Short mmCIF file of C-alpha atoms in Angstrom, two decimals:
data_model
loop_
_atom_site.label_atom_id
_atom_site.label_comp_id
_atom_site.label_asym_id
_atom_site.label_seq_id
_atom_site.Cartn_x
_atom_site.Cartn_y
_atom_site.Cartn_z
CA MET A 1022 -94.70 62.09 14.53
CA LEU A 1023 -92.24 64.05 11.72
CA GLN A 1024 -91.43 67.18 12.12
CA PRO A 1025 -92.20 70.40 8.94
CA ALA A 1026 -89.52 71.37 7.10
CA ILE A 1027 -87.63 73.69 7.70
CA ASP A 1028 -87.98 75.46 5.21
CA ASP A 1029 -91.64 74.93 5.03
CA ALA A 1030 -91.60 77.13 8.45
CA ASP A 1031 -90.11 79.87 7.29
CA PRO A 1032 -88.67 79.57 3.16
CA PHE A 1033 -85.47 82.50 3.88
CA GLN A 1034 -84.56 80.44 7.13
CA PHE A 1035 -81.48 79.87 4.73
CA LEU A 1036 -80.76 83.18 5.02
CA GLY A 1037 -78.96 83.62 8.49
CA HIS A 1038 -78.93 86.97 8.20
CA GLN A 1039 -80.41 90.34 10.30
CA GLY A 1040 -79.78 93.47 7.43
CA GLU A 1041 -81.76 96.17 5.30
CA VAL A 1042 -80.53 93.96 2.91
CA ALA A 1043 -81.97 90.75 3.73
CA ASP A 1044 -84.85 92.27 4.81
CA LEU A 1045 -85.68 93.30 1.32
CA ILE A 1046 -85.22 89.78 0.68
CA ARG A 1047 -88.03 88.59 2.62
CA LYS A 1048 -90.43 91.16 1.36
CA HIS A 1049 -89.73 91.04 -2.35
CA ASP A 1050 -92.30 89.93 -4.47
CA TRP A 1051 -89.88 86.85 -6.37
CA SER A 1052 -92.61 86.09 -7.88
CA LYS A 1053 -92.84 89.36 -10.73
CA THR A 1054 -89.68 88.18 -11.53
CA PRO A 1055 -88.04 85.46 -13.79
CA LEU A 1056 -86.27 83.44 -9.87
CA GLY A 1057 -90.38 82.56 -9.11
CA GLY A 1058 -91.07 82.60 -5.52
CA VAL A 1059 -88.64 81.18 -2.89
CA GLU A 1060 -89.80 78.67 -2.03
CA SER A 1061 -89.45 76.79 -5.59
CA TRP A 1062 -85.10 78.79 -5.30
CA SER A 1063 -82.58 76.09 -5.76
CA SER A 1064 -80.25 75.51 -3.53
CA SER A 1065 -77.25 76.78 -4.87
CA LEU A 1066 -79.06 79.99 -5.52
CA LYS A 1067 -80.57 79.75 -1.66
CA THR A 1068 -76.31 79.37 -1.10
CA ALA A 1069 -74.69 81.77 -2.99
CA THR A 1070 -77.76 84.20 -1.79
CA ALA A 1071 -76.79 83.41 1.67
CA LEU A 1072 -72.74 83.60 1.66
CA LEU A 1073 -73.44 87.10 0.65
CA LEU A 1074 -75.05 88.65 2.42
CA GLN A 1075 -71.94 87.43 5.04
CA SER A 1076 -69.55 90.17 3.44
CA PRO A 1077 -68.93 93.20 3.81
CA VAL A 1078 -67.44 94.08 0.78
CA PRO A 1079 -69.62 94.36 -1.70
CA ILE A 1080 -71.54 91.87 -3.71
CA VAL A 1081 -73.85 91.72 -6.49
CA MET A 1082 -74.85 88.42 -7.50
CA LEU A 1083 -77.00 88.57 -11.72
CA TRP A 1084 -79.15 85.08 -11.64
CA GLY A 1085 -80.09 83.93 -15.18
CA GLU A 1086 -80.66 85.00 -18.38
CA GLN A 1087 -81.36 88.27 -17.32
CA GLY A 1088 -78.98 89.03 -14.26
CA VAL A 1089 -81.92 89.34 -11.49
CA MET A 1090 -79.63 91.27 -9.10
CA ILE A 1091 -79.09 90.53 -5.57
CA TYR A 1092 -76.35 92.12 -3.23
CA ASN A 1093 -75.35 92.54 0.37
CA ASP A 1094 -75.47 95.67 2.34
CA ALA A 1095 -72.15 96.71 1.77
CA TYR A 1096 -73.63 97.17 -2.19
CA SER A 1097 -76.34 98.77 -1.31
CA VAL A 1098 -74.52 101.76 -0.10
CA PHE A 1099 -71.95 101.53 -3.36
CA ALA A 1100 -75.36 102.17 -5.08
CA GLY A 1101 -76.83 105.44 -2.98
CA HIS A 1102 -79.79 106.55 -4.27
CA ARG A 1103 -79.96 103.84 -6.25
CA HIS A 1104 -81.80 101.76 -3.78
CA PRO A 1105 -83.66 99.73 -2.72
CA GLU A 1106 -85.10 99.91 -6.25
CA LEU A 1107 -82.09 98.12 -7.54
CA PHE A 1108 -82.79 95.53 -5.75
CA GLY A 1109 -84.28 92.79 -7.73
CA SER A 1110 -84.18 94.31 -11.26
CA ASN A 1111 -83.28 93.05 -13.98
CA VAL A 1112 -78.96 94.31 -14.82
CA ARG A 1113 -79.17 95.50 -18.12
CA GLU A 1114 -82.56 97.94 -16.91
CA GLY A 1115 -80.77 98.96 -13.74
CA TRP A 1116 -77.90 100.11 -14.67
CA SER A 1117 -78.75 100.97 -18.38
CA GLU A 1118 -76.09 103.19 -18.57
CA ILE A 1119 -73.18 100.44 -19.08
CA SER A 1120 -75.67 98.29 -19.89
CA ASP A 1121 -73.11 96.94 -23.50
CA PHE A 1122 -70.66 96.85 -20.19
CA ASN A 1123 -73.46 94.49 -17.84
CA ASP A 1124 -74.39 92.53 -21.73
CA ASN A 1125 -70.05 91.64 -21.62
CA VAL A 1126 -70.23 90.59 -18.14
CA MET A 1127 -72.81 87.86 -18.57
CA LYS A 1128 -71.85 86.64 -22.43
CA VAL A 1129 -68.61 85.74 -20.23
CA GLY A 1130 -70.01 84.83 -16.92
CA LEU A 1131 -73.15 82.47 -18.07
CA ALA A 1132 -70.20 80.43 -20.35
CA GLY A 1133 -67.88 79.83 -17.09
CA GLY A 1134 -66.12 82.70 -17.84
CA THR A 1135 -64.09 84.94 -14.96
CA LEU A 1136 -63.24 88.83 -15.41
CA SER A 1137 -61.14 90.57 -13.26
CA TYR A 1138 -61.31 94.97 -14.17
CA ARG A 1139 -58.33 97.19 -12.11
CA ASP A 1140 -59.16 101.52 -11.63
CA GLN A 1141 -61.91 100.61 -14.10
CA GLU A 1142 -63.60 103.14 -15.15
CA LEU A 1143 -67.63 103.97 -15.59
CA THR A 1144 -70.00 106.49 -15.91
CA LEU A 1145 -73.07 105.88 -12.95
CA HIS A 1146 -76.09 107.88 -12.07
CA ARG A 1147 -75.77 106.40 -8.29
CA HIS A 1148 -77.32 110.27 -7.54
CA GLY A 1149 -79.78 111.36 -10.72
CA TYR A 1150 -76.86 112.38 -12.31
CA PRO A 1151 -73.67 111.42 -14.78
CA GLU A 1152 -70.56 110.41 -11.60
CA GLN A 1153 -67.31 109.60 -13.08
CA VAL A 1154 -66.28 106.18 -10.96
CA TRP A 1155 -63.87 103.84 -10.82
CA MET A 1156 -63.63 100.53 -9.32
CA ASP A 1157 -61.93 96.92 -8.94
CA LEU A 1158 -64.31 94.38 -10.27
CA ALA A 1159 -64.11 90.74 -10.81
CA TYR A 1160 -66.50 88.30 -12.13
CA SER A 1161 -67.06 84.74 -11.74
CA PRO A 1162 -69.86 82.01 -12.83
CA VAL A 1163 -72.23 81.11 -10.37
CA PRO A 1164 -73.35 76.81 -10.80
CA ASP A 1165 -76.08 75.05 -9.86
CA GLU A 1166 -76.73 71.92 -8.64
CA SER A 1167 -75.65 70.23 -12.09
CA GLY A 1168 -72.28 72.56 -11.93
CA LYS A 1169 -73.82 74.52 -15.08
CA PRO A 1170 -73.08 78.56 -14.98
CA ALA A 1171 -76.67 79.48 -13.36
CA GLY A 1172 -75.03 83.24 -12.06
CA VAL A 1173 -72.88 86.08 -11.96
CA ILE A 1174 -71.21 86.81 -8.48
CA ALA A 1175 -69.18 90.44 -8.70
CA ILE A 1176 -67.41 91.83 -6.59
CA VAL A 1177 -67.15 95.48 -5.99
CA VAL A 1178 -64.80 97.61 -4.88
CA GLU A 1179 -64.84 101.42 -5.29
CA THR A 1180 -61.87 103.06 -5.40
CA THR A 1181 -62.96 106.76 -6.45
CA GLU A 1182 -61.35 108.24 -3.91
CA ARG A 1183 -57.90 106.53 -4.48
CA VAL A 1184 -57.99 106.96 -8.22
CA LEU A 1185 -58.68 110.85 -7.82
CA ALA A 1186 -56.18 111.29 -4.43
CA GLU A 1187 -53.46 109.97 -7.19
CA ARG A 1188 -54.69 111.67 -9.39
CA ARG A 1189 -53.71 114.86 -7.38
CA ASN A 1190 -50.94 114.00 -6.67
CA ARG A 1191 -49.43 113.41 -10.48
CA GLU A 1192 -50.64 117.13 -11.20
CA GLU A 1193 -49.09 118.18 -8.04
CA ALA A 1194 -45.82 116.53 -8.56
CA GLN A 1195 -46.39 118.00 -11.88
CA ARG A 1196 -47.13 120.51 -11.21
CA LEU A 1197 -43.27 120.58 -8.87
CA GLN A 1198 -41.67 119.93 -11.95
CA ASN A 1199 -43.10 122.29 -14.28
CA LEU A 1200 -41.85 125.18 -11.59
CA PHE A 1201 -38.58 123.82 -11.84
CA GLU A 1202 -37.89 123.37 -15.72
CA GLN A 1203 -38.83 127.47 -15.89
CA ALA A 1204 -36.21 128.05 -12.68
CA PRO A 1205 -33.45 129.72 -14.28
CA THR A 1206 -30.76 128.18 -11.06
CA PHE A 1207 -30.38 124.58 -10.57
CA MET A 1208 -32.79 123.17 -8.00
CA ALA A 1209 -33.37 119.34 -6.96
CA LEU A 1210 -35.30 117.66 -4.27
CA ILE A 1211 -33.85 114.84 -2.30
CA SER A 1212 -34.91 112.34 0.10
CA ALA A 1213 -33.88 111.54 3.48
CA ASP A 1214 -34.33 108.05 2.04
CA GLN A 1215 -30.55 106.91 1.39
CA GLN A 1216 -29.99 110.79 0.39
CA ARG A 1217 -32.38 110.16 -2.84
CA PHE A 1218 -32.32 112.07 -6.48
CA GLU A 1219 -36.31 113.19 -6.57
CA ILE A 1220 -36.10 115.68 -8.85
CA ILE A 1221 -33.66 117.78 -10.86
CA ASN A 1222 -34.21 120.13 -13.18
CA PRO A 1223 -32.03 121.10 -16.53
CA GLU A 1224 -29.64 123.11 -14.80
CA TYR A 1225 -29.36 120.64 -12.18
CA ARG A 1226 -28.30 117.84 -14.98
CA ARG A 1227 -26.48 120.90 -16.40
CA LEU A 1228 -24.34 121.34 -14.21
CA ILE A 1229 -23.55 117.97 -13.76
CA GLY A 1230 -22.77 116.40 -17.18
CA ASP A 1231 -25.92 114.79 -18.43
CA ARG A 1232 -26.08 112.34 -16.17
CA GLU A 1233 -29.19 110.17 -15.21
CA ILE A 1234 -29.22 110.98 -11.64
CA VAL A 1235 -33.25 110.59 -10.54
CA GLY A 1236 -34.60 108.03 -8.03
CA LEU A 1237 -30.48 107.14 -7.16
CA PRO A 1238 -28.73 108.32 -3.63
CA PHE A 1239 -26.17 110.76 -3.57
CA ALA A 1240 -22.95 108.57 -3.46
CA GLU A 1241 -23.62 106.55 -6.05
CA ALA A 1242 -25.26 109.77 -8.44
CA LEU A 1243 -22.44 112.18 -8.05
CA PRO A 1244 -19.92 109.85 -6.20
CA GLU A 1245 -16.64 112.24 -7.11
CA VAL A 1246 -18.51 114.42 -5.64
CA ALA A 1247 -19.32 113.25 -2.86
CA GLU A 1248 -16.09 111.54 -1.87
CA GLN A 1249 -15.72 116.10 -1.99
CA GLY A 1250 -17.63 115.88 2.21
CA PHE A 1251 -21.05 117.23 0.45
CA ASP A 1252 -23.12 113.72 1.50
CA LYS A 1253 -21.93 114.86 4.86
CA LEU A 1254 -23.67 118.95 4.29
CA LEU A 1255 -26.30 116.87 3.58
CA ASP A 1256 -26.30 114.79 6.61
CA GLN A 1257 -25.49 117.97 8.75
CA VAL A 1258 -28.43 119.47 7.74
CA PHE A 1259 -30.40 116.33 7.70
CA ALA A 1260 -29.98 116.06 11.46
CA SER A 1261 -30.02 119.74 12.77
CA GLY A 1262 -32.32 120.84 10.46
CA GLU A 1263 -30.58 124.13 10.05
CA PRO A 1264 -29.77 125.25 5.94
CA ILE A 1265 -27.21 125.55 4.55
CA ARG A 1266 -25.46 128.19 2.60
CA ARG A 1267 -22.02 127.95 0.32
CA THR A 1268 -20.87 130.75 -2.01
CA SER A 1269 -18.23 130.42 -4.88
CA GLU A 1270 -18.43 126.45 -3.45
CA ARG A 1271 -15.30 124.28 -5.81
CA VAL A 1272 -17.11 120.94 -6.86
CA MET A 1273 -14.88 118.93 -9.72
CA PHE A 1274 -17.23 117.23 -11.82
CA ARG A 1275 -16.82 114.27 -13.20
CA TRP A 1276 -18.64 114.66 -16.39
CA SER A 1277 -17.40 111.62 -18.73
CA LYS A 1278 -16.79 107.85 -16.72
CA ASP A 1279 -13.59 108.02 -17.52
CA GLY A 1280 -13.15 111.93 -18.17
CA PRO A 1281 -11.16 114.05 -15.55
CA LEU A 1282 -12.32 116.49 -13.18
CA GLU A 1283 -13.52 119.53 -13.87
CA GLU A 1284 -13.67 122.45 -11.61
CA ARG A 1285 -17.04 124.06 -11.30
CA PHE A 1286 -17.87 126.96 -9.06
CA VAL A 1287 -20.58 127.11 -7.17
CA ASP A 1288 -23.60 129.12 -4.97
CA PHE A 1289 -25.93 127.02 -2.91
CA VAL A 1290 -28.20 126.51 -0.53
CA TYR A 1291 -29.43 122.96 1.64
CA GLN A 1292 -33.08 124.55 2.58
CA PRO A 1293 -34.62 121.85 4.39
CA ILE A 1294 -38.07 120.90 4.53
CA ARG A 1295 -40.10 119.20 7.32
CA GLU A 1296 -43.36 117.57 7.01
CA ASN A 1297 -44.60 116.45 11.02
CA GLY A 1298 -41.54 117.90 12.31
CA GLN A 1299 -38.72 115.69 10.71
CA VAL A 1300 -36.82 116.80 8.06
CA THR A 1301 -37.74 114.74 4.64
CA HIS A 1302 -36.50 116.16 1.78
CA ILE A 1303 -33.48 118.55 1.11
CA PHE A 1304 -34.24 121.45 -1.90
CA VAL A 1305 -31.08 122.06 -3.10
CA GLN A 1306 -30.80 125.71 -5.15
CA GLY A 1307 -28.16 127.50 -6.79
CA SER A 1308 -26.41 128.59 -9.63
CA ASP A 1309 -22.99 127.76 -11.22
CA VAL A 1310 -20.71 130.80 -10.77
CA THR A 1311 -17.72 129.59 -12.15
CA GLU A 1312 -16.83 132.61 -15.79
CA ARG A 1313 -17.74 134.51 -12.38
CA VAL A 1314 -15.08 133.48 -10.01
CA ARG A 1315 -12.73 132.68 -12.19
CA ALA A 1316 -12.96 136.45 -13.88
CA GLU A 1317 -10.33 139.27 -12.57
CA ASN A 1318 -10.19 142.16 -11.61
CA HIS A 1319 -13.13 143.35 -14.05
CA GLN A 1320 -15.25 140.62 -13.11
CA LYS A 1321 -15.26 141.03 -9.13
CA LEU A 1322 -17.52 143.55 -9.07
CA LEU A 1323 -19.94 141.24 -11.18
CA ILE A 1324 -19.34 138.77 -9.08
CA ASN A 1325 -20.14 140.14 -5.97
CA GLU A 1326 -23.20 141.31 -6.87
CA LEU A 1327 -24.45 138.69 -8.41
CA ASN A 1328 -23.89 137.28 -5.34
CA HIS A 1329 -26.12 139.46 -3.30
CA ARG A 1330 -28.97 139.20 -6.39
CA VAL A 1331 -28.64 135.16 -6.08
CA LYS A 1332 -28.61 135.15 -1.58
CA ASN A 1333 -31.20 137.85 -1.50
CA THR A 1334 -33.43 135.88 -4.17
CA LEU A 1335 -32.95 132.76 -2.39
CA ALA A 1336 -34.45 134.31 0.87
CA SER A 1337 -36.76 136.35 -1.09
CA ILE A 1338 -37.92 132.52 -2.28
CA GLN A 1339 -37.17 130.96 1.46
CA SER A 1340 -39.27 134.04 2.46
CA ILE A 1341 -42.98 133.68 0.47
CA VAL A 1342 -42.41 129.96 1.60
CA THR A 1343 -42.39 130.10 5.30
CA GLN A 1344 -45.20 132.62 5.08
CA THR A 1345 -47.21 131.90 2.66
CA LEU A 1346 -47.52 128.36 4.47
CA ARG A 1347 -48.68 130.84 7.59
CA SER A 1348 -51.29 132.10 5.99
CA VAL A 1349 -53.26 129.01 4.49
CA GLN A 1350 -54.89 126.44 5.40
CA SER A 1351 -54.23 123.39 3.21
CA ARG A 1352 -51.54 122.02 1.85
CA GLU A 1353 -53.12 122.45 -2.21
CA GLU A 1354 -54.02 126.80 -1.29
CA ALA A 1355 -50.62 127.09 -0.37
CA SER A 1356 -49.20 125.07 -3.31
CA SER A 1357 -51.39 127.72 -6.01
CA ALA A 1358 -50.31 130.92 -3.92
CA ILE A 1359 -46.16 130.19 -3.62
CA THR A 1360 -45.96 128.40 -7.43
CA ALA A 1361 -48.42 132.45 -8.22
CA ARG A 1362 -46.10 134.77 -6.51
CA ILE A 1363 -42.59 132.50 -7.36
CA LEU A 1364 -44.15 132.59 -10.76
CA ALA A 1365 -44.96 136.76 -10.56
CA LEU A 1366 -41.05 136.97 -9.32
CA SER A 1367 -39.99 134.53 -12.39
CA ARG A 1368 -41.70 136.87 -14.94
CA ALA A 1369 -39.68 140.05 -12.74
CA HIS A 1370 -36.27 138.18 -12.97
CA ASN A 1371 -37.29 138.19 -17.12
CA VAL A 1372 -37.79 141.09 -17.68
CA LEU A 1373 -34.40 142.05 -15.54
CA THR A 1374 -32.78 139.67 -17.00
CA ASN A 1375 -33.37 140.75 -20.38
CA GLU A 1376 -32.58 144.48 -19.50
CA ASN A 1377 -28.94 142.71 -17.66
CA TRP A 1378 -29.97 143.64 -14.25
CA ASP A 1379 -29.48 147.48 -15.38
CA GLY A 1380 -32.88 148.20 -13.70
CA ALA A 1381 -36.16 147.79 -16.04
CA ASP A 1382 -38.72 150.15 -17.86
CA LEU A 1383 -40.81 150.95 -15.12
CA HIS A 1384 -44.04 151.04 -17.13
CA GLY A 1385 -42.60 147.17 -19.39
CA MET A 1386 -42.17 146.27 -15.40
CA VAL A 1387 -46.06 146.94 -14.52
CA GLU A 1388 -47.47 145.52 -17.62
CA SER A 1389 -44.90 141.96 -16.98
CA ALA A 1390 -46.75 141.67 -13.49
CA LEU A 1391 -49.96 142.25 -13.92
CA GLU A 1392 -50.16 140.59 -17.60
CA ALA A 1393 -52.09 136.97 -16.19
CA PHE A 1394 -54.50 139.26 -14.87
CA GLN A 1395 -56.30 140.86 -17.93
CA GLN A 1396 -59.66 139.81 -19.16
CA GLU A 1397 -59.55 138.39 -22.84
CA GLY A 1398 -62.15 140.99 -24.59
CA ARG A 1399 -61.90 144.27 -23.11
CA GLN A 1400 -58.57 146.49 -21.11
CA ALA A 1401 -59.31 145.35 -18.09
CA ILE A 1402 -56.03 147.22 -16.27
CA THR A 1403 -54.91 150.35 -17.67
CA ILE A 1404 -51.43 151.49 -16.46
CA SER A 1405 -50.26 155.07 -17.13
CA GLY A 1406 -47.29 157.92 -16.35
CA PRO A 1407 -44.32 158.83 -17.48
CA VAL A 1408 -41.14 157.40 -18.91
CA LEU A 1409 -39.33 155.66 -15.99
CA ARG A 1410 -36.23 153.36 -15.17
CA VAL A 1411 -36.54 151.85 -11.57
CA GLY A 1412 -33.54 149.61 -9.95
CA PRO A 1413 -33.86 145.91 -10.09
CA HIS A 1414 -34.56 146.22 -6.44
CA ALA A 1415 -37.57 149.17 -6.54
CA ALA A 1416 -39.11 146.51 -10.16
CA LEU A 1417 -38.93 143.42 -7.77
CA SER A 1418 -40.58 145.31 -5.19
CA ILE A 1419 -43.33 146.96 -6.73
CA ALA A 1420 -43.68 143.58 -9.58
CA LEU A 1421 -44.78 141.44 -6.37
CA ALA A 1422 -47.10 144.12 -4.85
CA LEU A 1423 -49.11 144.37 -7.68
CA HIS A 1424 -49.45 140.75 -7.75
CA GLU A 1425 -50.59 140.46 -4.44
CA LEU A 1426 -53.18 143.51 -5.09
CA ALA A 1427 -53.82 142.44 -8.45
CA THR A 1428 -54.93 139.27 -7.31
CA ASN A 1429 -56.41 140.84 -4.16
CA ALA A 1430 -58.61 142.31 -6.77
CA VAL A 1431 -59.57 139.05 -8.79
CA LYS A 1432 -60.98 137.64 -5.72
CA TYR A 1433 -62.86 140.02 -4.05
CA GLY A 1434 -62.66 143.37 -6.12
CA SER A 1435 -63.28 144.78 -9.37
CA LEU A 1436 -61.35 141.64 -11.12
CA SER A 1437 -64.04 139.26 -9.26
CA GLY A 1438 -66.36 140.01 -12.48
CA SER A 1439 -66.59 141.35 -15.77
CA GLU A 1440 -67.33 144.81 -15.54
CA GLY A 1441 -64.64 145.82 -12.55
CA THR A 1442 -61.50 147.51 -13.86
CA VAL A 1443 -58.69 149.00 -12.36
CA ASP A 1444 -55.84 152.04 -12.56
CA ILE A 1445 -52.42 151.89 -12.35
CA ALA A 1446 -50.92 155.34 -12.52
CA TRP A 1447 -47.94 157.15 -11.68
CA ASN A 1448 -46.01 160.47 -11.31
CA ILE A 1449 -43.25 162.65 -9.72
CA ASP A 1450 -43.76 165.73 -8.75
CA ASP A 1451 -41.47 168.99 -8.18
CA HIS A 1452 -39.71 167.05 -5.37
CA ASN A 1453 -38.58 164.03 -7.43
CA ARG A 1454 -41.35 162.21 -4.69
CA PHE A 1455 -42.59 159.54 -6.38
CA LYS A 1456 -46.11 158.83 -6.24
CA LEU A 1457 -48.02 155.29 -7.60
CA LYS A 1458 -51.99 154.61 -7.17
CA TRP A 1459 -53.26 151.87 -7.84
CA THR A 1460 -57.52 152.21 -8.13
CA GLU A 1461 -60.28 150.17 -8.46
CA GLN A 1462 -63.96 150.31 -9.48
CA GLY A 1463 -67.45 148.61 -11.18
CA GLY A 1464 -66.19 145.21 -8.83
CA PRO A 1465 -68.07 144.14 -5.77
CA GLN A 1466 -68.09 146.75 -2.63
CA VAL A 1467 -64.31 145.86 -0.64
CA ILE A 1468 -64.98 145.76 2.93
CA ARG A 1469 -61.57 146.06 4.66
CA GLY A 1470 -61.18 142.91 6.68
CA ASP A 1471 -59.82 142.60 10.62
CA ARG A 1472 -56.59 139.43 8.90
CA GLN A 1473 -54.11 141.00 8.22
CA GLY A 1474 -52.15 138.15 5.31
CA PHE A 1475 -49.40 137.72 3.21
CA GLY A 1476 -50.51 139.98 0.80
CA SER A 1477 -51.41 142.70 3.54
CA ARG A 1478 -48.01 142.62 5.29
CA LEU A 1479 -46.25 143.29 1.76
CA ILE A 1480 -47.74 145.65 0.22
CA LEU A 1481 -48.08 148.19 3.97
CA ARG A 1482 -44.70 146.70 6.09
CA VAL A 1483 -42.54 145.68 4.06
CA LEU A 1484 -43.18 147.46 0.59
CA PRO A 1485 -42.74 151.26 1.97
CA ARG A 1486 -40.01 149.42 4.47
CA GLU A 1487 -37.75 148.41 1.55
CA LEU A 1488 -38.72 151.52 -0.63
CA GLN A 1489 -38.18 154.17 2.15
CA GLY A 1490 -41.19 155.70 1.72
CA THR A 1491 -44.58 155.27 2.64
CA ALA A 1492 -48.03 153.00 1.84
CA GLU A 1493 -51.92 153.28 2.15
CA ILE A 1494 -54.90 151.45 1.74
CA ASP A 1495 -58.10 152.62 1.67
CA PHE A 1496 -61.69 150.20 1.15
CA PRO A 1497 -64.49 153.24 -0.08
CA PRO A 1498 -67.53 151.73 -1.15
CA THR A 1499 -66.19 152.47 -5.49
CA GLY A 1500 -62.90 149.75 -4.61
CA VAL A 1501 -59.99 149.38 -2.98
CA VAL A 1502 -57.33 152.67 -3.82
CA PHE A 1503 -53.92 151.78 -3.54
CA GLU A 1504 -50.74 154.10 -2.95
CA LEU A 1505 -47.54 154.87 -2.33
CA GLU A 1506 -45.55 157.25 -2.03
CA THR A 1507 -40.86 157.49 -2.06
CA SER A 1508 -38.29 159.14 -3.21
CA LEU A 1509 -36.97 159.41 -6.87
CA ALA A 1510 -33.61 157.87 -5.56
CA ALA A 1511 -35.07 155.55 -3.39
CA ILE A 1512 -35.51 153.53 -6.63
CA SER A 1513 -32.48 153.79 -7.80
CA ASP A 1514 -30.71 150.62 -7.82
CA ARG A 1515 -31.26 148.96 -4.37
CA PRO A 1516 -30.67 145.52 -3.67
CA LEU A 1517 -32.46 142.51 -3.74
CA MET A 1518 -35.68 142.49 -0.43
CA GLU A 1519 -35.13 141.65 2.67
CA GLN A 1520 -36.66 139.24 4.55
CA ILE A 1521 -39.70 139.93 4.48
#
């Protein structure tokens, strides 16, 4: 007796797979689609459907001129909220927002051609709203029994997370590059891979004679410098994890291939950078101090002053980085906070540089420190006080403290809204006592927190210690009030801030 055909017993026997999409295929009313009932499907259509169901990679098949969509479980995840309504629909209507793109896919695929895209950017409505996505796409025709293309099969690999991560990395690298570009001292970043230069700034390029060295190992980029033992210093920092500092170090540079060696003197630091306990990079920072070193007795005082300033500036930057990293939760937060604080220090440096580091007008220093926090269209910050010149040490200390107060006000205080204000005022009393007061009004009520971060330590512990005075902060309902009091002598010219 003849056995019944397998398809007569179960028309879906060809699927050979269990899963959500396989169940959809069994339940779907295919008679309402251009494909017709499953009993009428061609062998090629059944075989292609069975194959794509087995794949762990998102695959969708577009069958016939209309491009009826049959896909696997992995593609259903990619489809988001449009699944399962998308199943069995025509691709032009199913993905109406990219109908032109799919028109070309069908045209090329049914003509026997193939298409391939890497990180193709599209805007899809997978969750009820426009969403920018990136995908690797590969399209190829599916032949029928006669060898003629009857459909198109698409392999879809979403790359959105990788593309966005690469974009963030590029932006982060660009921010770091911008910071390097704006720095008044020479800077370089050297990796542990053959002491390879990753970034240099214009000041470093000027120091070495405008050579293109990014991507080159140290010994190849600066062979005459390596011969003087500086590559051994780098080895020592990578091995020990301890920074190395040099002051007025004699270095011979060859600014042209066959030119003579030129003598320069530099102050620099090799600062190790760790990841997971391992030293992966060395941050090089310093200044070309040749003219200072060569000067006669008249310049020796300037040399000592500049040495002290450079070393303490480096200490301040290192301290800002170290303390910030201790008080943040993510790399992005650390990058943003470090950049903002170093730029605040840089703005204060610019004011002092314009005054040849002979002190600064306090009003101008405060304006520069708070310029970035002013709100367009209104005077959110007012500054008042008698004309007063302060020394570089006090100017930098006060500028950094005001930056922290303003940052906190933008996040939580009066500058977080459109109505709040900040008033900064100072005076000198009859006893030559200097008093500065920061007053916030019109913002949300601020509650004193239990946790003391970098900013709190700076304004309540470091600032009064550096200026030999007292500092207090209060949280009345009207807004934060901060007061600094010290002597007029204490805000005269002093060394830069010590380690925080």
